PDB file of C-alpha atoms and ligand atoms in Angstrom:
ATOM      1  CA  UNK A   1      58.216  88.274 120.162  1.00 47.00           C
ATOM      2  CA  UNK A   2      59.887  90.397 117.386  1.00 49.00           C
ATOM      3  CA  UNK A   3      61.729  93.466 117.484  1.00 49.00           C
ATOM      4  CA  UNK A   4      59.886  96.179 116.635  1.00 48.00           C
ATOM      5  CA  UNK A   5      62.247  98.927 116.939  1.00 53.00           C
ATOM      6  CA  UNK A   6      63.385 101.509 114.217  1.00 52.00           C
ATOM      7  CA  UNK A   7      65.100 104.736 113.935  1.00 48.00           C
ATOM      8  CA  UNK A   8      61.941 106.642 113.921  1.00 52.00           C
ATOM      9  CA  UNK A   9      60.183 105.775 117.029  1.00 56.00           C
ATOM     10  CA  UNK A  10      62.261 108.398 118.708  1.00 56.00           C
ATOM     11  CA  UNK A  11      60.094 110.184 121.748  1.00 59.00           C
ATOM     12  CA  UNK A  12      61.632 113.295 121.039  1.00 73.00           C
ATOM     13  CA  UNK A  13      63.592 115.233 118.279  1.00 84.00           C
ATOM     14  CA  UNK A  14      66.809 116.485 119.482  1.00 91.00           C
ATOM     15  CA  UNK A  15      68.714 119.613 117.580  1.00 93.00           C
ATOM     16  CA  UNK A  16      71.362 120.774 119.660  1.00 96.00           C
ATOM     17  CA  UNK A  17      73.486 119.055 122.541  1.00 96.00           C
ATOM     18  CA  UNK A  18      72.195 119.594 126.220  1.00 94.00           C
ATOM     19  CA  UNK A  19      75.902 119.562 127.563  1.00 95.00           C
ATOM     20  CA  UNK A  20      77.604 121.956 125.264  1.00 97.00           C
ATOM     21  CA  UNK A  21      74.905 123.469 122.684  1.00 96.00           C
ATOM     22  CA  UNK A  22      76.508 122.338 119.537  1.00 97.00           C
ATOM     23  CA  UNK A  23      74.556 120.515 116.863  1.00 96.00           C
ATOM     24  CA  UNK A  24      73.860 116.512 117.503  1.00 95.00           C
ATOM     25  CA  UNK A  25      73.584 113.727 114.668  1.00 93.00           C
ATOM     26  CA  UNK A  26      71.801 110.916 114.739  1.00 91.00           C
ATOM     27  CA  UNK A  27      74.300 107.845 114.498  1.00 91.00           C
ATOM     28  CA  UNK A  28      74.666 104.355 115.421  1.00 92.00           C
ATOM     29  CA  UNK A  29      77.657 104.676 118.446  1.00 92.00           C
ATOM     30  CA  UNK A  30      80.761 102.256 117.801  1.00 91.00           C
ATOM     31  CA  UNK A  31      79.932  99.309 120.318  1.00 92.00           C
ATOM     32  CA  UNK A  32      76.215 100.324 120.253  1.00 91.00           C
ATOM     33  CA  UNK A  33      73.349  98.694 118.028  1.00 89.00           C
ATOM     34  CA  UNK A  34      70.800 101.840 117.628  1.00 88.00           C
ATOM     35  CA  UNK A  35      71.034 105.056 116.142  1.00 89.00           C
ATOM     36  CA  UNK A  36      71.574 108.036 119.334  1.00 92.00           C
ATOM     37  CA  UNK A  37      71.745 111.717 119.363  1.00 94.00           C
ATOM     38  CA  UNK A  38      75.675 112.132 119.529  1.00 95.00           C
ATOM     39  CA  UNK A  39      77.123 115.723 120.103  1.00 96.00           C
ATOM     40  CA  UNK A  40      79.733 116.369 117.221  1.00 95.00           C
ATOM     41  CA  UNK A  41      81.580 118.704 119.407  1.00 96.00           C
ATOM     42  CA  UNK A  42      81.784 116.942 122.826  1.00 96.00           C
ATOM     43  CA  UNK A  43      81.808 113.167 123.611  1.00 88.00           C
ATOM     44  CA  UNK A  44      77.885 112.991 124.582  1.00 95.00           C
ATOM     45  CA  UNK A  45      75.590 110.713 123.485  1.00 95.00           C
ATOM     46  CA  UNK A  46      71.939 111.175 124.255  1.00 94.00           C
ATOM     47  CA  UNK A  47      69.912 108.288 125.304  1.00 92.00           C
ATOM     48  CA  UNK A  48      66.386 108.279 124.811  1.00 90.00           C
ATOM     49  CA  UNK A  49      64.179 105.620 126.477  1.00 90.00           C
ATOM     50  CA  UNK A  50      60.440 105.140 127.015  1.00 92.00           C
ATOM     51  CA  UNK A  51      58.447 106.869 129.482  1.00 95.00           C
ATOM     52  CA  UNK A  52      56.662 105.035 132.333  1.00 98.00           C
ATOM     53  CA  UNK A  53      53.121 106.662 132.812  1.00 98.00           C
ATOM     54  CA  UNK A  54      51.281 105.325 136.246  1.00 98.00           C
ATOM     55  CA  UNK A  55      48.158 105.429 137.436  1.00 98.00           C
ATOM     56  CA  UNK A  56      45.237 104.215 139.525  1.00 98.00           C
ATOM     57  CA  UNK A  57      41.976 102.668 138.759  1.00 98.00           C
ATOM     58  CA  UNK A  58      40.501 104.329 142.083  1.00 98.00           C
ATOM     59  CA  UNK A  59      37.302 102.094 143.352  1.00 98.00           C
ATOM     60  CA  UNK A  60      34.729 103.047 145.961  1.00 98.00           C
ATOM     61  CA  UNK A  61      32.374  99.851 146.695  1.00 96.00           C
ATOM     62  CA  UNK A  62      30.516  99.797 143.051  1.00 96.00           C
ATOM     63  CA  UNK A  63      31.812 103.031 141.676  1.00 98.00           C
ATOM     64  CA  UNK A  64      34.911 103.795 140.065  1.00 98.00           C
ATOM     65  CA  UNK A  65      36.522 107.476 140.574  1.00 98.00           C
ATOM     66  CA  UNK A  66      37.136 109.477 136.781  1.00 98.00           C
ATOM     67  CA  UNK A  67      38.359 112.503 136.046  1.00 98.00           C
ATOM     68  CA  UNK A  68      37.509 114.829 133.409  1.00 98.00           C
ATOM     69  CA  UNK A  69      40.250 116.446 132.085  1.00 97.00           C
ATOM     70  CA  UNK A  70      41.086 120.142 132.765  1.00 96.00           C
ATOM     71  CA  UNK A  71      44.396 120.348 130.431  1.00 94.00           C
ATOM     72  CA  UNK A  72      45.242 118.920 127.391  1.00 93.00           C
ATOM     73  CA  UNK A  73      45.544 116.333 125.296  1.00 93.00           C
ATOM     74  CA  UNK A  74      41.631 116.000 125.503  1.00 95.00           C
ATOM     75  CA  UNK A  75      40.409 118.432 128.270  1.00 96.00           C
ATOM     76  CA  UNK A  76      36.813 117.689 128.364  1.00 97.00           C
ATOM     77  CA  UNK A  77      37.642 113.590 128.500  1.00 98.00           C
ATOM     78  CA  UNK A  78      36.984 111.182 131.148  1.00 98.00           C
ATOM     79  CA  UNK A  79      39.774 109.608 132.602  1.00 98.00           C
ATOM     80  CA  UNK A  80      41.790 107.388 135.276  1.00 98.00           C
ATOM     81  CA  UNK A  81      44.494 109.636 137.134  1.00 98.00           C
ATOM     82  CA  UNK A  82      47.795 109.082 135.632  1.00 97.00           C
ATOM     83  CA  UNK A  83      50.501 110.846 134.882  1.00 97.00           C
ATOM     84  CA  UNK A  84      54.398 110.441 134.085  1.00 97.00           C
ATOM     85  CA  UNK A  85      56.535 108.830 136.913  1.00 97.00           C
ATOM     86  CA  UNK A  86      59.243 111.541 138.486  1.00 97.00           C
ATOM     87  CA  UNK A  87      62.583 110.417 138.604  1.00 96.00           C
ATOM     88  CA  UNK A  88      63.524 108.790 142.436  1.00 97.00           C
ATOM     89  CA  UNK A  89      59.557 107.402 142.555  1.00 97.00           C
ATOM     90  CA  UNK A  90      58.275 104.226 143.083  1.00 98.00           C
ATOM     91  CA  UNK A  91      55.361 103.349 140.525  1.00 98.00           C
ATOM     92  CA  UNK A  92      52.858 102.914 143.816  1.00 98.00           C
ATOM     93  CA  UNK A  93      54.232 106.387 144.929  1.00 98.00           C
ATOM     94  CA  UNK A  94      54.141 108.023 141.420  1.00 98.00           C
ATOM     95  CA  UNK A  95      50.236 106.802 140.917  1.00 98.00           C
ATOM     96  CA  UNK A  96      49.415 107.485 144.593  1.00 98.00           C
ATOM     97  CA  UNK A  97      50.667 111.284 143.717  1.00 98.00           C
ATOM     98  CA  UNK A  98      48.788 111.304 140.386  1.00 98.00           C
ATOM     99  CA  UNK A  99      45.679 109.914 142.089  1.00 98.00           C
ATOM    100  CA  UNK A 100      46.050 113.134 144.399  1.00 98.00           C
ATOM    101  CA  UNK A 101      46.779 115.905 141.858  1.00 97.00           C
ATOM    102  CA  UNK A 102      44.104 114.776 139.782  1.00 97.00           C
ATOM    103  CA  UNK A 103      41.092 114.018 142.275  1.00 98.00           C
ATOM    104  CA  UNK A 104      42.345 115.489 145.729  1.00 98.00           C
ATOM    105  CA  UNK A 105      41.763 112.610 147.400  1.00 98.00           C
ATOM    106  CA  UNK A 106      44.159 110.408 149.477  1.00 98.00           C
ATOM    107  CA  UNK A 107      43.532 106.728 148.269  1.00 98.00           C
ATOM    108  CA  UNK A 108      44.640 103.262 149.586  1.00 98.00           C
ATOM    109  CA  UNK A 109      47.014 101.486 147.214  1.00 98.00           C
ATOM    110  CA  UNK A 110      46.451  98.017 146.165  1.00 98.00           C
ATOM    111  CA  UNK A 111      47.532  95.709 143.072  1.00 98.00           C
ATOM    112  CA  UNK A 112      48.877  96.127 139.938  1.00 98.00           C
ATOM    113  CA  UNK A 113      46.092  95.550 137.433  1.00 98.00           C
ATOM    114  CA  UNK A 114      47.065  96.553 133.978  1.00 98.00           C
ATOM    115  CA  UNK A 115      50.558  97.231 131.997  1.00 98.00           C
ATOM    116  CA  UNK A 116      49.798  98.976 128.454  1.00 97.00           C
ATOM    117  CA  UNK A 117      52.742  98.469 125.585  1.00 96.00           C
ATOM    118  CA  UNK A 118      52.541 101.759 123.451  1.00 93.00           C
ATOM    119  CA  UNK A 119      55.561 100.998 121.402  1.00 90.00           C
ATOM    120  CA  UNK A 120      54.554 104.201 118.618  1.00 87.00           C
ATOM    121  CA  UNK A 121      54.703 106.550 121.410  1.00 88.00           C
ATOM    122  CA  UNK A 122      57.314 104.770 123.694  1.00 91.00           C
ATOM    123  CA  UNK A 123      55.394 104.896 126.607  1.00 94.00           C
ATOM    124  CA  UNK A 124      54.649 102.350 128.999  1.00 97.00           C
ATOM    125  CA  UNK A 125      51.315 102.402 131.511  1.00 98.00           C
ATOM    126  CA  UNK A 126      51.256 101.081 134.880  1.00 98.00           C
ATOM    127  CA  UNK A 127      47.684 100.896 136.649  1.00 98.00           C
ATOM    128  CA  UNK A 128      46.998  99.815 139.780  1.00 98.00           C
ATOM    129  CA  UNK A 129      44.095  99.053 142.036  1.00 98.00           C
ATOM    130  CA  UNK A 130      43.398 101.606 145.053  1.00 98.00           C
ATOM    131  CA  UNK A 131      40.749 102.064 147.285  1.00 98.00           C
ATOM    132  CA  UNK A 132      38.914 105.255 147.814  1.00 98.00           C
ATOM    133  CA  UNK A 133      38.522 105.685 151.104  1.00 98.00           C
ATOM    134  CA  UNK A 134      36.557 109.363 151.936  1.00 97.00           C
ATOM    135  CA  UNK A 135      34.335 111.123 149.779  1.00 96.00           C
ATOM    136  CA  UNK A 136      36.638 114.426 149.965  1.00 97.00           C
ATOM    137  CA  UNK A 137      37.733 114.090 146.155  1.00 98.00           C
ATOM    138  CA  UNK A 138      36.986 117.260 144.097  1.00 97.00           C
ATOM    139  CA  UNK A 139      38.076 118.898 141.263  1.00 96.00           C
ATOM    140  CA  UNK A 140      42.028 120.213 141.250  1.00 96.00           C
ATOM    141  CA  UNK A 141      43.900 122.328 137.924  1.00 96.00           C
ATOM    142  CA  UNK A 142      44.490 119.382 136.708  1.00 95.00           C
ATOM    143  CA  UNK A 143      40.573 118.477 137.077  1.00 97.00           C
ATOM    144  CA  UNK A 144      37.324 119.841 135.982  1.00 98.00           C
ATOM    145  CA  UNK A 145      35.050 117.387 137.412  1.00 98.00           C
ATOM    146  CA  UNK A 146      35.700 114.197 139.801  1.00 98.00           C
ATOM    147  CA  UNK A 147      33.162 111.221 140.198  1.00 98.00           C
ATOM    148  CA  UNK A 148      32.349 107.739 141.051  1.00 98.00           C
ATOM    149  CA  UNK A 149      30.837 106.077 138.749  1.00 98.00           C
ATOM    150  CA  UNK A 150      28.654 102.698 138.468  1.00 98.00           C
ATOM    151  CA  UNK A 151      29.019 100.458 135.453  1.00 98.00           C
ATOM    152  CA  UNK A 152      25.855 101.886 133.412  1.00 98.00           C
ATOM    153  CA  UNK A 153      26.861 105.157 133.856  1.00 98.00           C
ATOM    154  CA  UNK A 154      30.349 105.434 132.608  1.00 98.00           C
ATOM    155  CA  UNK A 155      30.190 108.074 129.847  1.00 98.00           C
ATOM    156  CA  UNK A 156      31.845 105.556 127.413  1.00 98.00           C
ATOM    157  CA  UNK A 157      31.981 107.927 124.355  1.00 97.00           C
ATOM    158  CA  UNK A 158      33.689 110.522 126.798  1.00 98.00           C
ATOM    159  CA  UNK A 159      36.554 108.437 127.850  1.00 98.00           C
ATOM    160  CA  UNK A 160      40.150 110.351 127.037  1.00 96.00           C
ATOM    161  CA  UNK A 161      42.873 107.780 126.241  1.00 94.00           C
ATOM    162  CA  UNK A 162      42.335 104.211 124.596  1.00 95.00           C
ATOM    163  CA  UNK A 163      43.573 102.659 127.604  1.00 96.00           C
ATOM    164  CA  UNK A 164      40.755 103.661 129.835  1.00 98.00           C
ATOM    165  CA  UNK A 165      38.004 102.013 128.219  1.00 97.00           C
ATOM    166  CA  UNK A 166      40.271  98.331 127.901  1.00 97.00           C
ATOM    167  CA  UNK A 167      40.873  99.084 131.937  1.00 98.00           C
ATOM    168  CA  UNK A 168      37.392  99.447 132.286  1.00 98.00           C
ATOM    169  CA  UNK A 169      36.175  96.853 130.380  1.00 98.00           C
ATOM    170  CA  UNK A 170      38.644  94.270 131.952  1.00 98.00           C
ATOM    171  CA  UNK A 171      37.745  95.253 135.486  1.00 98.00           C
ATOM    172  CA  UNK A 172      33.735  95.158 134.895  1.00 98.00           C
ATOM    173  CA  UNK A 173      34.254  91.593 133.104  1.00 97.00           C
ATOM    174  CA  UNK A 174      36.662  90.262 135.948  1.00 98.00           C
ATOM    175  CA  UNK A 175      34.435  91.641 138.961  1.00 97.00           C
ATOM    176  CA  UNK A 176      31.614  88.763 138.185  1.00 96.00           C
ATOM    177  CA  UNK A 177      33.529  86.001 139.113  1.00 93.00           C
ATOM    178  CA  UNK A 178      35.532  88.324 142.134  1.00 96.00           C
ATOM    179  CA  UNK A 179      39.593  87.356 139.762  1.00 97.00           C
ATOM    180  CA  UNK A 180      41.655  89.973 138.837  1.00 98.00           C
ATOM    181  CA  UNK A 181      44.614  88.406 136.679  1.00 98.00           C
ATOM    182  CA  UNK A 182      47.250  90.923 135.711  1.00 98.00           C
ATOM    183  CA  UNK A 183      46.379  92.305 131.693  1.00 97.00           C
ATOM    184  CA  UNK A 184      49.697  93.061 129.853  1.00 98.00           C
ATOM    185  CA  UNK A 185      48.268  94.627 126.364  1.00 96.00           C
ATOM    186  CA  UNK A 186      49.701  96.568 123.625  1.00 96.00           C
ATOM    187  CA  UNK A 187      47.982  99.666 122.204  1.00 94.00           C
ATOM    188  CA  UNK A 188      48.519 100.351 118.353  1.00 89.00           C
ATOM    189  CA  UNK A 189      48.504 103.839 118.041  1.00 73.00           C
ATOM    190  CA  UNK A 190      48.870 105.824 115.024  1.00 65.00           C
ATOM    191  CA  UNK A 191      51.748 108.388 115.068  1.00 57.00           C
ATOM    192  CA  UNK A 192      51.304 111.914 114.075  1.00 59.00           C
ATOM    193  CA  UNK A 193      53.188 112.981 110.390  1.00 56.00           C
ATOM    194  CA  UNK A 194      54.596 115.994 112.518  1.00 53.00           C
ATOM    195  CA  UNK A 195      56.202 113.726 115.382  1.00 46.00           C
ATOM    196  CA  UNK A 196      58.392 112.364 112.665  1.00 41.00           C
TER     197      UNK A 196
HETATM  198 ZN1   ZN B 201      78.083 118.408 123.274  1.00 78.61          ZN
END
């Protein structure tokens, strides 16, 4: 491995300090090797880390459950439910909630399946295996649409996030010979001139 870390793949710009409301700077603290928000009036410094998204890859005999996407980025999209994990979650409780708010269904939780590396973004993704166990799933805000889906009938030019199609893929491939190895991957992603 190499480091790829650099100043700019902050998640988030910071202006003004969150303890006291004066201006930050970005500087390197003494004793620290990265650059951190530091309040120039008070003694805060502002650590910024990456964000764990988790999720399920929700499976009903054959099918697999997607969502399509009532809020943005890409409303419209196909998806697995995921979301960011709340602070005092476990990542099986934080994708069992997702799985919930995004298809209304209740599903069993199984193993972890997939770990995305999103370095440009600073996100990480957690999916796991869960089994669908009622047909009560239905749309929710967060939804437009929820439904299983066999193999030839994934809308693969409808899928939201790059992830979902690798997850996909993988899980097809690996369900002919019955193995599901953990997939540790790391998405490229192109970052936006205005993030920067
Ligand atoms: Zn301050």
């Amino acid at each position: 491995y190499t480091s790829s870390l650099q100043i700019k793949n902050y998640p988030s710009k910071m202006k003004y300090c969150s303890s006291c409301g004066s201006k930050v700077e970005l500087k390197v603290p003494q004793d620290d090797h990265f650059p951190r928000y530091c309040c120039t009036n008070c003694d805060a410094i502002h650590y910024q880390n990456p964000n764990i998204v988790t999720g399920t890859i929700p499976i009903m005999k054959d099918r697999v459950l997607l969502c399509k996407r009532a809020i943005h980025p890409r409303p419209g999209m196909w998806t697995l439910p995921a979301g960011f994990l709340e602070n005092g979650e476990t990542l099986g409780q934080g994708a069992f909630r997702e799985t919930l708010e995004e298809t209304n269904t209740e599903v069993k939780m199984g193993n972890l399946y997939a770990i995305f590396n999103i370095p440009q973004i600073s996100q990480i993704y957690m999916l796991f295996f869960a089994e669908v166990l009622r047909e009560d799933f239905g749309k929710t805000p967060e939804s437009l649409e929820v439904k299983l889906f066999k193999e030839e009938e994934i809308p693969w030019q409808e899928l939201a996030f790059p992830f979902v199609p690798i997850v996909l893929k993988n899980y097809f491939a690996d369900r002919k010979d019955n193995k599901f190895d953990l997939k540790v991957e790391t998405i490229e992603r192109p970052v936006k001139k205005t993030n920067q």
